[in-house]
Short mmCIF file of C-alpha atoms in Angstrom, two decimals:
data_model
loop_
_atom_site.label_atom_id
_atom_site.label_comp_id
_atom_site.label_asym_id
_atom_site.label_seq_id
_atom_site.Cartn_x
_atom_site.Cartn_y
_atom_site.Cartn_z
CA MET A 1 -0.39 6.40 -16.11
CA SER A 2 2.10 8.45 -14.14
CA GLY A 3 0.98 11.53 -16.01
CA SER A 4 -2.54 11.26 -14.71
CA HIS A 5 -1.22 10.73 -11.21
CA HIS A 6 0.81 13.84 -11.46
CA HIS A 7 -2.28 15.72 -12.44
CA HIS A 8 -4.25 14.35 -9.50
CA HIS A 9 -1.52 15.27 -7.14
CA HIS A 10 -1.34 18.91 -8.22
CA HIS A 11 -5.08 19.19 -8.43
CA HIS A 12 -5.24 18.07 -4.82
CA HIS A 13 -2.66 20.64 -3.77
CA SER A 14 -4.42 23.49 -5.50
CA LYS A 15 -7.50 22.75 -3.39
CA LYS A 16 -5.45 22.81 -0.18
CA SER A 17 -6.57 26.35 0.64
CA GLU A 18 -10.14 25.18 1.31
CA SER A 19 -10.71 23.59 4.67
CA THR A 20 -9.27 20.10 4.44
CA VAL A 21 -11.97 18.72 6.70
CA SER A 22 -14.70 19.45 4.18
CA THR A 23 -12.76 17.81 1.34
CA VAL A 24 -12.35 14.65 3.39
CA LYS A 25 -16.03 14.68 4.40
CA THR A 26 -17.64 15.47 1.08
CA GLY A 27 -15.39 13.49 -1.24
CA SER A 28 -16.71 9.97 -1.22
CA THR A 29 -13.85 8.69 -3.40
CA ALA A 30 -11.46 6.73 -1.23
CA ARG A 31 -7.75 7.52 -1.62
CA ILE A 32 -5.54 4.46 -1.46
CA HIS A 33 -1.76 4.70 -1.18
CA ILE A 34 0.09 1.70 -2.59
CA ILE A 35 3.41 1.94 -0.79
CA TYR A 36 5.99 -0.64 -1.76
CA TYR A 37 9.63 -1.67 -1.72
CA SER A 38 10.98 -3.59 -4.69
CA MET A 39 14.61 -4.53 -5.23
CA TYR A 40 14.15 -6.70 -8.31
CA GLY A 41 10.82 -5.47 -9.65
CA HIS A 42 8.57 -8.34 -8.54
CA VAL A 43 6.68 -6.32 -5.92
CA ALA A 44 6.56 -3.33 -8.30
CA ALA A 45 4.84 -5.53 -10.90
CA LEU A 46 2.22 -6.62 -8.35
CA ALA A 47 1.75 -2.99 -7.23
CA LYS A 48 0.71 -1.92 -10.74
CA PHE A 49 -2.03 -4.56 -10.78
CA VAL A 50 -3.09 -3.69 -7.23
CA LEU A 51 -3.55 -0.14 -8.59
CA LYS A 52 -5.74 -1.47 -11.44
CA GLY A 53 -7.99 -3.15 -8.89
CA VAL A 54 -8.16 -0.02 -6.75
CA GLU A 55 -9.26 2.06 -9.74
CA ALA A 56 -11.71 -0.63 -10.93
CA ALA A 57 -13.44 -0.36 -7.55
CA GLY A 58 -13.87 3.39 -8.04
CA ALA A 59 -11.14 4.52 -5.65
CA GLU A 60 -8.15 6.75 -6.36
CA GLY A 61 -4.78 5.01 -6.16
CA ARG A 62 -1.31 6.44 -5.78
CA LEU A 63 1.93 4.46 -6.11
CA ILE A 64 4.73 5.42 -3.69
CA GLN A 65 8.15 3.75 -3.37
CA ILE A 66 9.93 2.97 -0.10
CA PRO A 67 13.48 4.37 -0.23
CA GLU A 68 16.66 2.35 -0.45
CA THR A 69 18.89 2.09 2.61
CA LEU A 70 21.77 0.29 0.91
CA SER A 71 24.66 2.00 -0.87
CA LYS A 72 24.95 2.04 -4.68
CA GLU A 73 27.97 -0.29 -4.45
CA VAL A 74 26.09 -2.91 -2.46
CA LEU A 75 23.05 -2.63 -4.74
CA GLU A 76 25.26 -3.15 -7.80
CA LYS A 77 26.74 -6.28 -6.24
CA MET A 78 23.20 -7.51 -5.57
CA HIS A 79 22.22 -6.75 -9.20
CA ALA A 80 19.27 -4.65 -8.01
CA SER A 81 16.94 -3.19 -10.64
CA GLU A 82 16.82 0.54 -11.32
CA LYS A 83 14.02 2.32 -9.43
CA ASP A 84 11.10 3.67 -11.47
CA LYS A 85 11.76 7.40 -11.86
CA ASN A 86 8.07 8.10 -12.59
CA ILE A 87 6.95 6.99 -9.14
CA PRO A 88 7.65 9.23 -6.12
CA THR A 89 9.73 7.88 -3.24
CA ILE A 90 9.33 8.59 0.47
CA SER A 91 12.05 10.92 1.77
CA MET A 92 12.96 11.78 5.34
CA ILE A 93 14.35 15.07 4.01
CA PRO A 94 11.55 17.38 2.82
CA GLY A 95 11.71 19.18 -0.52
CA VAL A 96 13.68 16.61 -2.52
CA GLU A 97 12.44 16.33 -6.11
CA ASN A 98 9.94 13.54 -6.85
CA THR A 99 9.59 12.55 -3.19
CA VAL A 100 6.80 12.58 -0.62
CA THR A 101 7.18 12.92 3.13
CA LEU A 102 6.59 9.88 5.33
CA GLU A 103 3.61 11.67 6.87
CA ASP A 104 2.08 12.45 3.46
CA ALA A 105 2.51 8.82 2.42
CA LEU A 106 0.94 7.32 5.55
CA VAL A 107 -1.53 9.99 6.69
CA ASN A 108 -3.01 11.67 3.59
CA CYS A 109 -5.04 8.68 2.42
CA ASP A 110 -7.99 6.57 3.51
CA GLY A 111 -6.14 3.28 3.34
CA ILE A 112 -2.70 1.78 2.65
CA LEU A 113 -1.74 -1.31 0.66
CA MET A 114 1.88 -2.12 1.41
CA GLY A 115 4.08 -4.20 -0.88
CA ILE A 116 6.72 -6.09 1.08
CA PRO A 117 9.30 -8.54 -0.25
CA THR A 118 10.44 -11.11 2.31
CA ARG A 119 13.79 -11.44 4.04
CA PHE A 120 13.91 -14.73 5.96
CA GLY A 121 10.14 -14.71 6.47
CA GLY A 122 9.81 -11.08 7.59
CA MET A 123 10.00 -7.57 6.19
CA PRO A 124 13.33 -6.23 4.87
CA ALA A 125 15.26 -3.49 6.68
CA GLN A 126 14.14 -0.92 4.09
CA VAL A 127 10.49 -1.43 5.06
CA LYS A 128 11.25 -1.70 8.78
CA ALA A 129 13.09 1.64 8.57
CA ILE A 130 9.84 3.30 7.48
CA TRP A 131 7.91 1.89 10.44
CA ASP A 132 10.75 2.67 12.84
CA ALA A 133 10.46 6.32 11.78
CA THR A 134 6.76 6.54 12.78
CA GLY A 135 7.32 7.23 16.50
CA GLY A 136 5.98 10.77 16.19
CA LEU A 137 2.87 9.58 14.36
CA TRP A 138 2.36 6.92 17.02
CA MET A 139 2.53 9.55 19.81
CA LYS A 140 -0.24 11.53 18.05
CA GLY A 141 -2.31 8.44 17.23
CA GLY A 142 -2.00 9.53 13.61
CA LEU A 143 -2.71 6.11 12.10
CA VAL A 144 -5.39 4.87 14.51
CA GLY A 145 -8.30 3.28 12.64
CA LYS A 146 -6.62 3.44 9.22
CA PRO A 147 -7.13 0.31 7.10
CA ILE A 148 -4.01 -1.46 5.83
CA GLY A 149 -3.41 -4.54 3.70
CA VAL A 150 -0.22 -6.18 2.45
CA PHE A 151 1.05 -8.00 -0.63
CA PHE A 152 4.39 -9.74 -0.91
CA SER A 153 7.05 -11.62 -2.84
CA THR A 154 9.11 -14.62 -1.71
CA SER A 155 11.67 -16.86 -3.40
CA THR A 156 10.01 -20.15 -2.61
CA GLN A 157 6.70 -21.73 -1.62
CA GLY A 158 7.49 -22.01 2.09
CA GLY A 159 9.31 -18.71 2.04
CA GLY A 160 6.94 -16.40 3.86
CA GLN A 161 3.67 -15.89 1.98
CA GLU A 162 2.05 -15.95 5.43
CA THR A 163 4.82 -15.08 7.89
CA THR A 164 5.83 -11.85 6.11
CA ALA A 165 2.32 -10.48 6.67
CA LEU A 166 1.99 -12.02 10.13
CA THR A 167 5.24 -10.52 11.43
CA ALA A 168 4.40 -7.13 9.86
CA LEU A 169 1.18 -7.08 11.91
CA THR A 170 2.93 -5.96 15.11
CA ASN A 171 3.63 -2.57 13.51
CA PHE A 172 0.01 -2.13 12.41
CA VAL A 173 -1.40 -3.30 15.75
CA HIS A 174 0.71 -0.88 17.79
CA HIS A 175 -0.57 1.96 15.62
CA GLY A 176 -4.18 0.80 16.09
CA MET A 177 -4.59 0.21 12.35
CA LEU A 178 -7.22 -2.09 10.84
CA PHE A 179 -5.70 -5.05 9.02
CA VAL A 180 -7.71 -6.09 5.96
CA PRO A 181 -6.76 -9.55 4.63
CA ILE A 182 -8.22 -11.00 1.43
CA GLY A 183 -9.20 -14.24 3.15
CA TYR A 184 -10.47 -16.67 0.51
CA THR A 185 -12.59 -14.10 -1.35
CA SER A 186 -10.96 -15.10 -4.64
CA PRO A 187 -11.24 -18.59 -6.18
CA LEU A 188 -7.75 -18.03 -7.64
CA LEU A 189 -6.23 -18.75 -4.22
CA THR A 190 -7.48 -22.32 -4.14
CA ASN A 191 -6.25 -23.13 -7.66
CA MET A 192 -4.14 -26.28 -7.36
CA ASN A 193 -3.30 -26.67 -11.06
CA GLU A 194 -0.29 -24.37 -10.92
CA ILE A 195 2.21 -23.08 -8.43
CA HIS A 196 1.23 -19.58 -7.33
CA GLY A 197 1.84 -17.08 -4.57
CA GLY A 198 -0.72 -15.35 -2.39
CA SER A 199 -2.41 -16.42 0.82
CA ALA A 200 -5.38 -15.43 2.97
CA TYR A 201 -3.22 -12.50 4.13
CA GLY A 202 -2.85 -10.96 0.67
CA ALA A 203 -1.64 -11.29 -2.90
CA GLY A 204 1.85 -12.62 -3.50
CA THR A 205 4.32 -13.86 -6.06
CA TYR A 206 7.27 -16.23 -6.19
CA ALA A 207 10.51 -14.78 -7.54
CA SER A 208 12.51 -18.09 -7.33
CA ILE A 209 15.93 -18.23 -5.71
CA ASP A 210 17.68 -16.36 -8.53
CA GLY A 211 14.84 -13.88 -9.06
CA SER A 212 14.25 -15.19 -12.57
CA ARG A 213 10.53 -15.93 -12.20
CA THR A 214 8.18 -13.03 -12.89
CA PRO A 215 4.62 -12.78 -11.52
CA SER A 216 2.23 -15.15 -13.29
CA GLU A 217 -1.11 -14.10 -14.76
CA LEU A 218 -2.90 -15.69 -11.80
CA GLU A 219 -0.75 -13.76 -9.31
CA LEU A 220 -1.36 -10.46 -11.12
CA LYS A 221 -5.12 -11.13 -11.20
CA LEU A 222 -5.05 -11.87 -7.49
CA ALA A 223 -3.21 -8.57 -6.89
CA GLU A 224 -5.92 -6.79 -8.87
CA HIS A 225 -8.58 -8.56 -6.81
CA GLN A 226 -6.90 -7.41 -3.60
CA GLY A 227 -6.90 -3.81 -4.83
CA SER A 228 -10.65 -3.98 -5.45
CA HIS A 229 -11.53 -5.91 -2.30
CA PHE A 230 -9.53 -3.53 -0.10
CA SER A 231 -10.95 -0.44 -1.82
CA GLN A 232 -14.52 -1.63 -1.25
CA VAL A 233 -13.84 -2.06 2.47
CA VAL A 234 -12.13 1.35 2.70
CA THR A 235 -14.90 3.09 0.75
CA ALA A 236 -17.60 1.60 3.00
CA LEU A 237 -15.65 2.70 6.07
CA LYS A 238 -15.12 6.22 4.66
CA LEU A 239 -18.83 6.63 3.83
CA GLY A 240 -19.88 5.21 7.19
CA ARG A 241 -17.57 7.53 9.11
CA ALA A 242 -18.80 10.54 7.10
CA ALA A 243 -22.42 9.59 7.83
CA LEU A 244 -21.60 9.19 11.51
CA ALA A 245 -19.86 12.57 11.61
CA SER A 246 -22.81 14.36 10.00
CA THR A 247 -25.26 12.62 12.36
CA ASN A 248 -23.17 13.76 15.32
CA ALA A 249 -22.96 17.28 13.89
CA ASN A 250 -26.74 17.52 13.40
CA PRO A 251 -28.26 15.57 16.27
CA THR A 252 -31.77 16.89 15.55
CA ASP A 253 -32.79 14.34 12.99
CA SER A 254 -35.78 14.86 10.68
CA LYS A 255 -37.51 11.93 12.38
CA GLN A 256 -37.75 13.89 15.61
CA LYS A 257 -39.53 16.87 14.03
#
């Protein structure tokens, strides 16, 4: 999987010499960045299924990791999982191997699905650090009108499957982004036969207090559904904006001739 991504990435760069505007206009395939932070692998597992859903809906998905802010010593004490070396990580320092810039991660796509574990009902410092670094983008209005959705992981049932998304909204709202929830578009959400994560805000999983629980089949299917649902919205928006741009560029419509 990562191999094909690598190929996409380079392919995209080789086309950079052409005017970027035309590539955005003519390409109807929506590019979705799945940007996530995962300390114990629960959010990473959801992200892979979100990607499946994105691709099933005919969009192009790209997994990107949010960097660690804690020291190796602290992470060892917390028994954190090793990061996936095949997936690029955002770096504030340009040119580091297997990294992408914050701007590339947030700007060079048609939509963002962000994977956020919870810390006391809100986003962890690692994710907040990314948003706190977007002041320059905010000044330029670089994220205005960009669709964003979220998926999440909490320890327990009352642990933030709604509040993590709700409190993250302030960042999106200040940037003028378009929040795309899943609502109740999937019957999996209303399943009462088993304990499962996810809410109207997005897909989710329960890790349990000790992190021993892994995402269930239902939770992974819901993540896949979110990937598809979000991609359909983003694709429609991309096509609509392209049509609007071409109408504005050629005001003399055939109907008027």
